[in-house]
Amino acid sequence: MIMTIFYRLGDKLYVNITNRCSCDCVFCIRKIGDSVGDADSLWLEHEPTIGEIKEAFGKVDLTGISEIVFCGYGEPLERADDVIRVGEFLKSETDLPLRLNTNGLVELIQPEFDVTRLNIFDSISISLNAGNAANYQALTRPKFGEVSFETMLNFAKKAKSFADIAFSVVEVDGFNLGECREIADKTEIPLRVRTYGM
């Protein structure tokens, strides 16, 4: 089985290093297919080692790529320390900007992790997905319970001090765009609205 560690979607190169996630979102793209972009499948036979990731990157054609994004079929920060190591490696190999897509729950996933280490990223996209804890729990179904919503918001406030950040939301039933815009406006964090399946 050939694992897809790097895949391309448009002019972005995506990094897929884990299938683990602390959430079980009702709208997760994993529920409707095995891959996105030019990948055959984003399900991993095993979590690739740092060496395997570096080797795979050596075979990537960066022609036309404008950004490298940590986002695959899992929450990248389930492997927070490895994300830092891979990010530092990529920074040493290319001048392309790095972006992290995350659910913002790393402080629950790995409480000892220092989030300021994520300053290697040029930008961070954080899944907001709801305007209050109850709706967040219903839509994203985090394994940590209702504390997850405030943890995600606190993470966003911290990340704002060292990276360009944005919230993202997915338009699905039970989603209240108005409440999400209020949070984005209050925190002065841009909001990106995605269509389900995109």
mmCIF file with all atom_site columns, N, CA and C in Angstrom, residues 33 49 55 83 89 91 120 130 137 155 159 167-168 183 185 190:
data_model
loop_
_atom_site.group_PDB
_atom_site.id
_atom_site.type_symbol
_atom_site.label_atom_id
_atom_site.label_alt_id
_atom_site.label_comp_id
_atom_site.label_asym_id
_atom_site.label_entity_id
_atom_site.label_seq_id
_atom_site.pdbx_PDB_ins_code
_atom_site.Cartn_x
_atom_site.Cartn_y
_atom_site.Cartn_z
_atom_site.occupancy
_atom_site.B_iso_or_equiv
_atom_site.pdbx_formal_charge
_atom_site.auth_seq_id
_atom_site.auth_comp_id
_atom_site.auth_asym_id
_atom_site.auth_atom_id
_atom_site.pdbx_PDB_model_num
ATOM 1  N N  . GLY A 1 33  ? -16.057 10.337 1.611  1.00 0.00 ? 33  GLY A N  1
ATOM 2  C CA . GLY A 1 33  ? -15.086 9.881  0.625  1.00 0.00 ? 33  GLY A CA 1
ATOM 3  C C  . GLY A 1 33  ? -13.755 9.539  1.256  1.00 0.00 ? 33  GLY A C  1
ATOM 4  N N  . THR A 1 49  ? 6.705   8.087  9.815  1.00 0.00 ? 49  THR A N  1
ATOM 5  C CA . THR A 1 49  ? 7.775   8.609  10.654 1.00 0.00 ? 49  THR A CA 1
ATOM 6  C C  . THR A 1 49  ? 8.284   9.921  10.064 1.00 0.00 ? 49  THR A C  1
ATOM 7  N N  . GLU A 1 55  ? 11.399  11.815 3.243  1.00 0.00 ? 55  GLU A N  1
ATOM 8  C CA . GLU A 1 55  ? 11.636  11.086 1.997  1.00 0.00 ? 55  GLU A CA 1
ATOM 9  C C  . GLU A 1 55  ? 10.531  11.372 0.981  1.00 0.00 ? 55  GLU A C  1
ATOM 10 N N  . VAL A 1 83  ? 4.690   17.752 14.220 1.00 0.00 ? 83  VAL A N  1
ATOM 11 C CA . VAL A 1 83  ? 4.310   18.854 13.342 1.00 0.00 ? 83  VAL A CA 1
ATOM 12 C C  . VAL A 1 83  ? 5.379   19.948 13.386 1.00 0.00 ? 83  VAL A C  1
ATOM 13 N N  . PHE A 1 89  ? 11.625  21.394 9.234  1.00 0.00 ? 89  PHE A N  1
ATOM 14 C CA . PHE A 1 89  ? 12.280  20.785 8.072  1.00 0.00 ? 89  PHE A CA 1
ATOM 15 C C  . PHE A 1 89  ? 11.827  21.464 6.782  1.00 0.00 ? 89  PHE A C  1
ATOM 16 N N  . LYS A 1 91  ? 10.619  24.420 6.374  1.00 0.00 ? 91  LYS A N  1
ATOM 17 C CA . LYS A 1 91  ? 11.153  25.781 6.339  1.00 0.00 ? 91  LYS A CA 1
ATOM 18 C C  . LYS A 1 91  ? 12.608  25.793 5.868  1.00 0.00 ? 91  LYS A C  1
ATOM 19 N N  . ILE A 1 120 ? 6.174   28.855 13.999 1.00 0.00 ? 120 ILE A N  1
ATOM 20 C CA . ILE A 1 120 ? 6.825   28.519 12.728 1.00 0.00 ? 120 ILE A CA 1
ATOM 21 C C  . ILE A 1 120 ? 5.837   28.629 11.567 1.00 0.00 ? 120 ILE A C  1
ATOM 22 N N  . ALA A 1 130 ? -19.276 26.764 15.326 1.00 0.00 ? 130 ALA A N  1
ATOM 23 C CA . ALA A 1 130 ? -20.499 27.031 16.077 1.00 0.00 ? 130 ALA A CA 1
ATOM 24 C C  . ALA A 1 130 ? -20.319 28.290 16.908 1.00 0.00 ? 130 ALA A C  1
ATOM 25 N N  . GLN A 1 137 ? -20.733 21.339 20.597 1.00 0.00 ? 137 GLN A N  1
ATOM 26 C CA . GLN A 1 137 ? -20.743 19.953 21.043 1.00 0.00 ? 137 GLN A CA 1
ATOM 27 C C  . GLN A 1 137 ? -21.577 19.083 20.097 1.00 0.00 ? 137 GLN A C  1
ATOM 28 N N  . PHE A 1 155 ? -7.359  29.138 22.538 1.00 0.00 ? 155 PHE A N  1
ATOM 29 C CA . PHE A 1 155 ? -6.252  28.840 21.637 1.00 0.00 ? 155 PHE A CA 1
ATOM 30 C C  . PHE A 1 155 ? -6.161  29.902 20.547 1.00 0.00 ? 155 PHE A C  1
ATOM 31 N N  . ALA A 1 159 ? -2.964  32.164 19.629 1.00 0.00 ? 159 ALA A N  1
ATOM 32 C CA . ALA A 1 159 ? -2.342  32.052 18.308 1.00 0.00 ? 159 ALA A CA 1
ATOM 33 C C  . ALA A 1 159 ? -2.309  33.387 17.584 1.00 0.00 ? 159 ALA A C  1
ATOM 34 N N  . PHE A 1 167 ? -10.773 32.030 11.518 1.00 0.00 ? 167 PHE A N  1
ATOM 35 C CA . PHE A 1 167 ? -11.733 30.997 11.876 1.00 0.00 ? 167 PHE A CA 1
ATOM 36 C C  . PHE A 1 167 ? -12.327 30.429 10.595 1.00 0.00 ? 167 PHE A C  1
ATOM 37 N N  . SER A 1 168 ? -12.695 29.151 10.622 1.00 0.00 ? 168 SER A N  1
ATOM 38 C CA . SER A 1 168 ? -13.443 28.579 9.509  1.00 0.00 ? 168 SER A CA 1
ATOM 39 C C  . SER A 1 168 ? -14.712 27.930 10.047 1.00 0.00 ? 168 SER A C  1
ATOM 40 N N  . ILE A 1 183 ? -18.765 36.195 17.121 1.00 0.00 ? 183 ILE A N  1
ATOM 41 C CA . ILE A 1 183 ? -17.518 35.788 17.772 1.00 0.00 ? 183 ILE A CA 1
ATOM 42 C C  . ILE A 1 183 ? -16.318 36.300 16.983 1.00 0.00 ? 183 ILE A C  1
ATOM 43 N N  . ASP A 1 185 ? -16.173 38.864 14.987 1.00 0.00 ? 185 ASP A N  1
ATOM 44 C CA . ASP A 1 185 ? -16.090 40.315 15.127 1.00 0.00 ? 185 ASP A CA 1
ATOM 45 C C  . ASP A 1 185 ? -15.538 40.701 16.502 1.00 0.00 ? 185 ASP A C  1
ATOM 46 N N  . PRO A 1 190 ? -10.651 37.054 11.316 1.00 0.00 ? 190 PRO A N  1
ATOM 47 C CA . PRO A 1 190 ? -11.418 36.851 10.078 1.00 0.00 ? 190 PRO A CA 1
ATOM 48 C C  . PRO A 1 190 ? -12.142 35.505 10.083 1.00 0.00 ? 190 PRO A C  1
#
